[in-house]
Each structure stands twice: as structure tokens, then as C-alpha cells.
Amino acid sequence: MTVRVVLGLLAIAAAVAVAMVLCYSALVTFMRVWRRAQAKGYTGPVTPLILTMTVFTVPIGATFLGAVLIPPNAGGIIGMVFGVVAALAGLALAVHLVPVRPIRSGRRRRPRTPFRVLGNLAVATPLLLMAVLLLNGRPATAGAQLMLPMAMLSALCHSAARRADRLDALPPVDPRPAVVWIRGFGNERRLFGFRRRDKEETRERPELRKIFSRRPDPMSFDEYFAPAIAAELGRGYGLGNPRDYLPPEGIDRHYANDDSWREHFADLVAEARCVVMAPGDWPELRYEFRVIRELGAHRRLFVFTPPAGKARQIRRANRLKGFRHEDWDDFAAALDGEPGYLLGPDPGPGAVVTFEEDGRAVVLARGVEEPAGYVAAVLRHLVEVEHPEGTDRRSTVDDR
């Protein structure tokens, strides 16, 4: 009897483990398909709606057919598995076959989607449904169950409306030179680290006030550093992805077309106080580093490696979002043989790396856990660059 119980528990544990692996694989595949669709220009709200509805409706239909055509106790499960596989395979094939949408160049136009109206309707819908049910003498359970998902949908809609407002708003006046951010457009939503939002951020984004005010939030590179850099160095600025439907959170973006982005990038770097980035690999990386070197701005170029705290959670979340893990070795391989740069070995987590006049990588700090620590290392180095008579106590990457 005891052996049967143990074997039964082991079988249940194995089934749960297999189910978790399948769910994880399905989610990763779905996110990769979604990101592929975004890369081809399908970035509006209709695309995720179609993808999500397909993933949910196809498995339901397959489950029904499986229960009818396959003997009981196994038909539903087999139908669901084949439905999910068919839905994901069909989506991947469809996204592969759809043509690339033309790039919208120049100044961004405000999207025509009425985000605020949709957000207000999402809030009103469960309340109206509850009122109708109560007036007809029925329990309002269905309306109450809709309140949480509709509240989340309303928050997303109002957040999108606020981001759309930024397209028409003039950038804030800041007499300081800008801080230029460089990154691959495909990496903009890659998570970098955890940070607690400050009062100014929750004031500007009221939908996050009650959700993230008491705990750190996983953030992209832009969101993670934007407040600290804006407070101590200068307003963050960078080129925007011409395929953006709405500008992402974080820094101000300048949208240039395919013919002029190189000229705009050179102008931004030439006038910037410094350039910041995270290690990674993207198609334009070599060109951007070449321009920085030609302009003599490599001593004002700073590479931030992710902090060690919660690094595993960040890697898992990035895999779930469909991002391949990238580290210093990928960054070094992407720049292998690029004249004027000697990167050296991995400086470790929480590092601030810049470059000497001859292109040697120099570690300014290691083991940093907060944005303020990264910014403090940058400020110390900028003082040395602006006042070269100061004492240089830095260590090169090769000194490890």
C-alpha cells in the first residue's frame, strides 16, 4: 500500500513537472512569435489581441474535438496539447509569412486608438453589468468577477494614453548637455534590474501607485536609470525605434528615418555629456562604436553591467519575454576586431566600464546594486576627463 502511495505521488509530481515545462515552453514560444511580429512592424493593440485570441480559441476547439473523437479520460488532455501546439505553430507560420510593414519615418503621429475612452469603458462595464443583474433580481457575481481584469485593462489603457500624450508634448527644458543612450531596438524591453519607484514616478503614473509603491519593480535599462541620470547628469535622450506604436517609458526619443538616423546619431553623440549603454549585441553596434571613436567620445562612453541582486529572476523573466540571454562575452564577440577598442574579460556584475584614450577598457566600479552607485562612478570619471590634472586611481579590466 505504501509503495502504491509513493508511486502515485511520484506520478503526480512528474505530471505537474511536465505540465509546467510545457506551459513554460508555450509561453516562451508565444512571446518569441509576438516579438517577431513587433519586429515586422505589427506593434498596435490589434496584434496582441489577435494572437491571444488565437491561442485561447484553438485549444478550446481542439479539446472539444479530442473529447469527442478520442476515448474519455484522455481526449480532453490530448486535444488541449495538440491545440496549443497547433495554435503556436500556426501563429509562427503566419507571422513568418506576413509581409514587413513599411516604416513610419520622421515625426511620430498620435495613434488614433481612443485609449482613454476604452479605459473608462473598462471601468464602467462591470459596474453596469452588476446594476443590470441586480435590477433583474439576479446575483451580481459575474460583474464582480470582471472588476479585477477590467481594472487592469483600464490601467493599461490610461498608461497608453499618457504615453501617446508624450508625442505631442515638448521635451522639458534642460540647460545641461544630454545623456545619449544606445541600445538595439529589439532590446528596449529587455529587463535590466529591480528598482523601487520614487514618488515622482508614481505621481506621473497613478496606475502604478498602489501596485509597485511598496516593492521593487523589474525594469528595462531605460526605466532603471532614467530618474537617477536625469537628476545627476542630464536629460536622457536617444534615437527611437521607427516601428514604435507608442514611445516606451524612460528617456526622450528622437524618431529619424532610415536615411538620416546616422547623421542624427552623430550629432547627438557630439553634443552629449556622455553615452551610456548595457552590454549586448545588435546589428548597428559596430557602426555606433565606430562613430563614438571617431568623435573622440569613447572616454565619455560608459557600459553598465546588470547588478547581481535578483540576477536569476531577471534572466528567467527575460527568457519568458522571448529574449535570448546576452552577457559580456556576447558583447565582446559582437565587437571582436573593431579597431580602437580593447574590451578585456568580463568585469562582473554591477560594473561601470569606460575606455582610455587608446581604447583600453577601464573598470570604474564593481558590485554596484543601485542606480545611484552607477551614476556616482560616472560623475567621478567625468570630473577626471574635464580636469585631467586629477589623480587617476582606476584599474583596467586586465588587472582582475
Tab-separated table of C-alpha atoms in Angstrom, residues 17-319:
chain	number	residue	atom	x	y	z
A	17	ALA	CA	6.629	18.948	-13.737
A	18	VAL	CA	5.846	18.012	-17.328
A	19	ALA	CA	2.862	20.372	-17.358
A	20	MET	CA	4.980	23.235	-16.009
A	21	VAL	CA	7.680	22.613	-18.632
A	22	LEU	CA	5.067	22.543	-21.399
A	23	CYS	CA	3.431	25.747	-20.126
A	24	TYR	CA	6.809	27.459	-19.861
A	25	SER	CA	7.785	26.368	-23.381
A	26	ALA	CA	4.434	27.506	-24.770
A	27	LEU	CA	4.742	30.922	-23.114
A	28	VAL	CA	8.310	31.430	-24.344
A	29	THR	CA	7.294	30.411	-27.869
A	30	PHE	CA	4.310	32.768	-27.815
A	31	MET	CA	6.472	35.690	-26.662
A	32	ARG	CA	9.037	34.982	-29.366
A	33	VAL	CA	6.291	34.979	-32.006
A	34	TRP	CA	4.918	38.220	-30.560
A	35	ARG	CA	8.344	39.869	-30.651
A	36	ARG	CA	8.831	38.683	-34.237
A	37	ALA	CA	5.528	40.304	-35.178
A	38	GLN	CA	6.607	43.538	-33.486
A	39	ALA	CA	9.921	43.467	-35.356
A	40	LYS	CA	7.985	43.275	-38.646
A	41	GLY	CA	6.030	46.395	-37.734
A	42	TYR	CA	2.847	44.953	-36.196
A	43	THR	CA	3.038	46.927	-32.965
A	44	GLY	CA	-0.512	48.249	-32.462
A	45	PRO	CA	-3.033	46.914	-29.929
A	46	VAL	CA	-4.778	44.742	-32.539
A	47	THR	CA	-1.788	42.392	-32.941
A	48	PRO	CA	-1.624	41.101	-29.330
A	49	LEU	CA	-5.424	40.805	-29.307
A	50	ILE	CA	-5.399	38.563	-32.391
A	51	LEU	CA	-2.500	36.462	-31.119
A	52	THR	CA	-4.050	35.998	-27.673
A	53	MET	CA	-7.498	35.116	-29.037
A	54	THR	CA	-5.961	32.549	-31.384
A	55	VAL	CA	-4.003	30.873	-28.595
A	56	PHE	CA	-7.119	30.613	-26.436
A	57	THR	CA	-9.739	29.650	-29.043
A	58	VAL	CA	-7.820	26.992	-30.976
A	59	PRO	CA	-7.004	24.823	-27.898
A	60	ILE	CA	-10.637	25.059	-26.724
A	61	GLY	CA	-11.863	23.761	-30.078
A	62	ALA	CA	-9.196	21.058	-30.124
A	63	THR	CA	-10.163	19.976	-26.616
A	64	PHE	CA	-13.778	19.577	-27.682
A	65	LEU	CA	-12.825	17.545	-30.756
A	66	GLY	CA	-10.440	15.439	-28.704
A	67	ALA	CA	-13.152	14.659	-26.161
A	68	VAL	CA	-15.464	13.571	-28.996
A	69	LEU	CA	-13.034	11.620	-31.191
A	70	ILE	CA	-10.730	10.137	-28.546
A	71	PRO	CA	-11.793	7.810	-25.712
A	72	PRO	CA	-12.720	9.511	-22.400
A	73	ASN	CA	-10.188	10.454	-19.721
A	74	ALA	CA	-7.521	11.161	-22.329
A	75	GLY	CA	-9.305	13.001	-25.126
A	76	GLY	CA	-9.522	16.378	-23.405
A	77	ILE	CA	-5.872	16.446	-22.376
A	78	ILE	CA	-4.594	15.226	-25.746
A	79	GLY	CA	-6.837	17.686	-27.554
A	80	MET	CA	-5.615	20.574	-25.421
A	81	VAL	CA	-1.939	19.706	-26.002
A	82	PHE	CA	-2.379	19.356	-29.748
A	83	GLY	CA	-4.483	22.524	-29.798
A	84	VAL	CA	-1.756	24.564	-28.114
A	85	VAL	CA	0.902	23.126	-30.432
A	86	ALA	CA	-1.256	23.786	-33.492
A	87	ALA	CA	-2.068	27.329	-32.371
A	88	LEU	CA	1.562	28.247	-31.724
A	89	ALA	CA	2.781	26.591	-34.926
A	90	GLY	CA	0.077	28.337	-36.927
A	91	LEU	CA	0.893	31.702	-35.379
A	92	ALA	CA	4.611	31.242	-36.033
A	93	LEU	CA	3.928	30.334	-39.671
A	94	ALA	CA	1.524	33.242	-40.119
A	95	VAL	CA	3.955	35.757	-38.626
A	96	HIS	CA	6.716	34.323	-40.818
A	97	LEU	CA	4.618	34.740	-43.965
A	98	VAL	CA	3.100	38.183	-43.360
A	99	PRO	CA	4.979	40.977	-45.142
A	100	VAL	CA	7.054	43.527	-43.275
A	101	ARG	CA	5.096	46.728	-42.770
A	102	PRO	CA	6.677	49.918	-44.150
A	103	ILE	CA	8.469	52.006	-41.553
A	104	ARG	CA	6.791	55.212	-40.451
A	105	SER	CA	9.583	57.777	-40.599
A	106	GLY	CA	10.003	61.267	-39.242
A	107	ARG	CA	7.895	62.800	-36.512
A	108	ARG	CA	5.590	60.358	-34.785
A	109	ARG	CA	1.873	60.805	-35.313
A	110	ARG	CA	-0.506	60.304	-32.422
A	111	PRO	CA	-2.276	56.904	-32.664
A	112	ARG	CA	-5.969	57.034	-33.438
A	113	THR	CA	-6.879	54.430	-30.808
A	114	PRO	CA	-9.122	56.128	-28.153
A	115	PHE	CA	-7.201	54.765	-25.160
A	116	ARG	CA	-8.891	56.951	-22.530
A	117	VAL	CA	-12.371	56.101	-23.794
A	118	LEU	CA	-11.523	52.397	-23.713
A	119	GLY	CA	-10.078	52.736	-20.206
A	120	ASN	CA	-13.209	54.455	-18.923
A	121	LEU	CA	-15.426	51.831	-20.587
A	122	ALA	CA	-13.401	49.075	-18.933
A	123	VAL	CA	-14.116	50.610	-15.527
A	124	ALA	CA	-17.802	51.195	-16.242
A	125	THR	CA	-18.553	47.762	-17.774
A	126	PRO	CA	-18.552	45.618	-14.580
A	127	LEU	CA	-20.477	48.293	-12.684
A	128	LEU	CA	-23.171	48.475	-15.355
A	129	LEU	CA	-23.355	44.691	-15.547
A	130	MET	CA	-23.789	44.437	-11.789
A	131	ALA	CA	-26.530	47.068	-11.852
A	132	VAL	CA	-28.407	45.255	-14.653
A	133	LEU	CA	-28.188	41.920	-12.845
A	134	LEU	CA	-29.406	43.381	-9.557
A	135	LEU	CA	-32.318	45.169	-11.239
A	136	ASN	CA	-33.385	41.834	-12.746
A	137	GLY	CA	-33.203	40.069	-9.397
A	138	ARG	CA	-30.107	38.032	-10.207
A	139	PRO	CA	-26.828	37.774	-8.285
A	140	ALA	CA	-24.125	40.220	-9.379
A	141	THR	CA	-21.362	37.616	-9.221
A	142	ALA	CA	-20.464	37.892	-12.911
A	143	GLY	CA	-19.997	41.656	-12.669
A	144	ALA	CA	-17.877	41.345	-9.525
A	145	GLN	CA	-15.622	38.791	-11.219
A	146	LEU	CA	-14.979	41.230	-14.056
A	147	MET	CA	-13.820	44.062	-11.791
A	148	LEU	CA	-10.184	42.963	-11.398
A	149	PRO	CA	-9.424	42.167	-15.085
A	150	MET	CA	-11.252	45.301	-16.223
A	151	ALA	CA	-9.326	47.409	-13.698
A	152	MET	CA	-6.063	46.039	-15.114
A	153	LEU	CA	-7.241	46.733	-18.663
A	154	SER	CA	-8.214	50.276	-17.662
A	155	ALA	CA	-4.768	50.863	-16.146
A	156	LEU	CA	-3.100	49.674	-19.361
A	157	CYS	CA	-5.327	51.917	-21.488
A	158	HIS	CA	-4.674	55.025	-19.399
A	159	SER	CA	-0.937	54.267	-19.381
A	160	ALA	CA	-1.040	54.022	-23.198
A	161	ALA	CA	-2.945	57.344	-23.363
A	162	ARG	CA	-0.308	59.026	-21.224
A	163	ARG	CA	2.469	57.688	-23.468
A	164	ALA	CA	0.568	58.920	-26.532
A	165	ASP	CA	0.413	62.401	-24.966
A	166	ARG	CA	4.215	62.486	-24.985
A	167	LEU	CA	4.201	62.512	-28.786
A	168	ASP	CA	2.580	65.951	-28.788
A	169	ALA	CA	4.360	67.369	-25.734
A	170	LEU	CA	7.533	69.421	-25.994
A	171	PRO	CA	10.536	67.973	-24.145
A	172	PRO	CA	11.275	69.675	-20.823
A	173	VAL	CA	13.819	72.487	-20.940
A	174	ASP	CA	17.159	71.339	-19.525
A	175	PRO	CA	20.256	73.538	-19.960
A	176	ARG	CA	22.589	70.610	-19.335
A	177	PRO	CA	24.030	68.570	-22.228
A	178	ALA	CA	22.016	65.447	-22.955
A	179	VAL	CA	22.968	61.913	-21.939
A	180	VAL	CA	22.731	59.672	-25.003
A	181	TRP	CA	21.532	56.106	-24.612
A	182	ILE	CA	22.486	53.487	-27.182
A	183	ARG	CA	20.785	50.096	-27.418
A	184	GLY	CA	19.396	47.761	-30.005
A	185	PHE	CA	15.760	48.494	-30.780
A	186	GLY	CA	14.967	44.821	-30.260
A	187	ASN	CA	16.410	45.021	-26.737
A	188	GLU	CA	14.455	48.020	-25.460
A	189	ARG	CA	12.058	45.887	-23.414
A	190	ARG	CA	14.770	43.588	-22.052
A	191	LEU	CA	14.815	43.751	-18.241
A	192	PHE	CA	17.977	45.026	-16.535
A	193	GLY	CA	17.334	45.063	-12.766
A	194	PHE	CA	14.936	45.677	-9.877
A	195	ARG	CA	14.306	49.168	-8.525
A	196	ARG	CA	11.731	50.766	-6.253
A	197	ARG	CA	9.798	53.564	-7.949
A	198	ASP	CA	10.125	57.005	-6.379
A	199	LYS	CA	7.263	59.365	-5.525
A	200	GLU	CA	7.682	61.384	-8.724
A	201	GLU	CA	7.241	58.296	-10.889
A	202	THR	CA	4.140	57.118	-9.038
A	203	ARG	CA	2.715	60.643	-9.265
A	204	GLU	CA	3.216	60.700	-13.040
A	205	ARG	CA	1.920	57.128	-13.360
A	206	PRO	CA	-1.010	56.861	-10.913
A	207	GLU	CA	-1.932	53.408	-12.201
A	208	LEU	CA	1.250	52.115	-10.511
A	209	ARG	CA	0.796	53.898	-7.194
A	210	LYS	CA	-0.867	51.039	-5.359
A	211	ILE	CA	0.771	48.198	-7.260
A	212	PHE	CA	4.500	48.954	-7.155
A	213	SER	CA	4.912	51.578	-4.438
A	214	ARG	CA	5.935	49.101	-1.730
A	215	ARG	CA	8.259	46.747	-3.578
A	216	PRO	CA	10.977	46.844	-6.233
A	217	ASP	CA	9.817	46.533	-9.822
A	218	PRO	CA	11.688	44.736	-12.670
A	219	MET	CA	12.673	47.394	-15.205
A	220	SER	CA	14.346	47.836	-18.545
A	221	PHE	CA	17.667	49.638	-18.829
A	222	ASP	CA	15.942	52.911	-19.743
A	223	GLU	CA	13.477	52.832	-16.851
A	224	TYR	CA	16.074	51.620	-14.351
A	225	PHE	CA	18.469	54.548	-14.886
A	226	ALA	CA	16.294	57.388	-16.223
A	227	PRO	CA	15.473	59.132	-12.882
A	228	ALA	CA	18.992	58.913	-11.420
A	229	ILE	CA	20.699	60.083	-14.604
A	230	ALA	CA	18.189	62.891	-15.149
A	231	ALA	CA	18.776	64.088	-11.588
A	232	GLU	CA	22.598	63.996	-11.628
A	233	LEU	CA	23.872	64.023	-15.222
A	234	GLY	CA	21.367	65.322	-17.766
A	235	ARG	CA	18.203	64.502	-19.632
A	236	GLY	CA	18.273	61.041	-21.197
A	237	TYR	CA	17.961	61.091	-24.974
A	238	GLY	CA	18.246	58.569	-27.759
A	239	LEU	CA	17.020	57.507	-31.170
A	240	GLY	CA	13.575	55.915	-31.184
A	241	ASN	CA	12.574	52.742	-32.945
A	242	PRO	CA	10.751	53.842	-36.136
A	243	ARG	CA	8.365	50.915	-35.637
A	244	ASP	CA	7.142	52.132	-32.241
A	245	TYR	CA	3.379	52.436	-31.979
A	246	LEU	CA	3.831	54.318	-28.693
A	247	PRO	CA	7.072	55.626	-27.184
A	248	PRO	CA	8.347	53.297	-24.437
A	249	GLU	CA	8.835	54.502	-20.869
A	250	GLY	CA	12.107	56.049	-19.769
A	251	ILE	CA	14.027	58.517	-21.892
A	252	ASP	CA	13.052	61.048	-24.557
A	253	ARG	CA	13.299	59.705	-28.071
A	254	HIS	CA	14.033	61.290	-31.410
A	255	TYR	CA	12.495	59.456	-34.366
A	256	ALA	CA	14.550	59.677	-37.540
A	257	ASN	CA	14.040	57.955	-40.877
A	258	ASP	CA	16.301	55.367	-42.474
A	259	ASP	CA	18.200	57.979	-44.471
A	260	SER	CA	19.029	60.383	-41.654
A	261	TRP	CA	19.414	58.340	-38.460
A	262	ARG	CA	23.199	58.074	-38.821
A	263	GLU	CA	23.540	61.844	-39.103
A	264	HIS	CA	21.250	62.377	-36.121
A	265	PHE	CA	23.173	59.819	-34.072
A	266	ALA	CA	26.490	61.532	-34.768
A	267	ASP	CA	25.009	64.909	-33.804
A	268	LEU	CA	23.624	63.507	-30.554
A	269	VAL	CA	26.954	61.946	-29.557
A	270	ALA	CA	28.967	65.036	-30.469
A	271	GLU	CA	26.832	67.281	-28.248
A	272	ALA	CA	26.264	64.807	-25.411
A	273	ARG	CA	27.827	64.953	-21.992
A	274	CYS	CA	28.229	61.179	-22.038
A	275	VAL	CA	26.920	57.983	-23.627
A	276	VAL	CA	25.527	55.055	-21.615
A	277	MET	CA	24.605	51.506	-22.571
A	278	ALA	CA	24.287	47.910	-21.375
A	279	PRO	CA	26.369	45.124	-22.928
A	280	GLY	CA	24.585	43.361	-25.758
A	281	ASP	CA	24.620	42.538	-29.442
A	282	TRP	CA	22.643	44.262	-32.191
A	283	PRO	CA	23.259	44.991	-35.891
A	284	GLU	CA	24.167	48.686	-35.534
A	285	LEU	CA	26.572	48.202	-32.587
A	286	ARG	CA	29.798	48.314	-34.616
A	287	TYR	CA	28.738	51.411	-36.514
A	288	GLU	CA	27.758	53.237	-33.318
A	289	PHE	CA	31.057	52.384	-31.624
A	290	ARG	CA	32.949	53.477	-34.719
A	291	VAL	CA	31.213	56.868	-34.678
A	292	ILE	CA	31.890	57.279	-30.968
A	293	ARG	CA	35.570	56.538	-31.530
A	294	GLU	CA	35.847	58.910	-34.498
A	295	LEU	CA	34.291	61.715	-32.451
A	296	GLY	CA	36.666	61.068	-29.556
A	297	ALA	CA	33.735	60.352	-27.237
A	298	HIS	CA	34.880	56.888	-26.114
A	299	ARG	CA	36.230	58.336	-22.849
A	300	ARG	CA	32.677	59.501	-22.181
A	301	LEU	CA	31.173	56.121	-23.092
A	302	PHE	CA	30.003	54.029	-20.115
A	303	VAL	CA	28.916	50.392	-20.162
A	304	PHE	CA	26.785	49.253	-17.196
A	305	THR	CA	26.588	45.537	-16.416
A	306	PRO	CA	23.437	44.344	-14.577
A	307	PRO	CA	23.549	44.196	-10.767
A	308	ALA	CA	23.999	40.844	-9.068
A	309	GLY	CA	20.836	41.192	-6.968
A	310	LYS	CA	17.995	39.052	-8.339
A	311	ALA	CA	20.008	38.345	-11.489
A	312	ARG	CA	18.433	34.894	-11.850
A	313	GLN	CA	14.920	36.337	-11.689
A	314	ILE	CA	15.867	38.850	-14.386
A	315	ARG	CA	17.268	36.143	-16.657
A	316	ARG	CA	14.177	33.962	-16.221
A	317	ALA	CA	11.853	36.902	-16.861
A	318	ASN	CA	13.795	37.846	-20.000
A	319	ARG	CA	13.534	34.287	-21.293
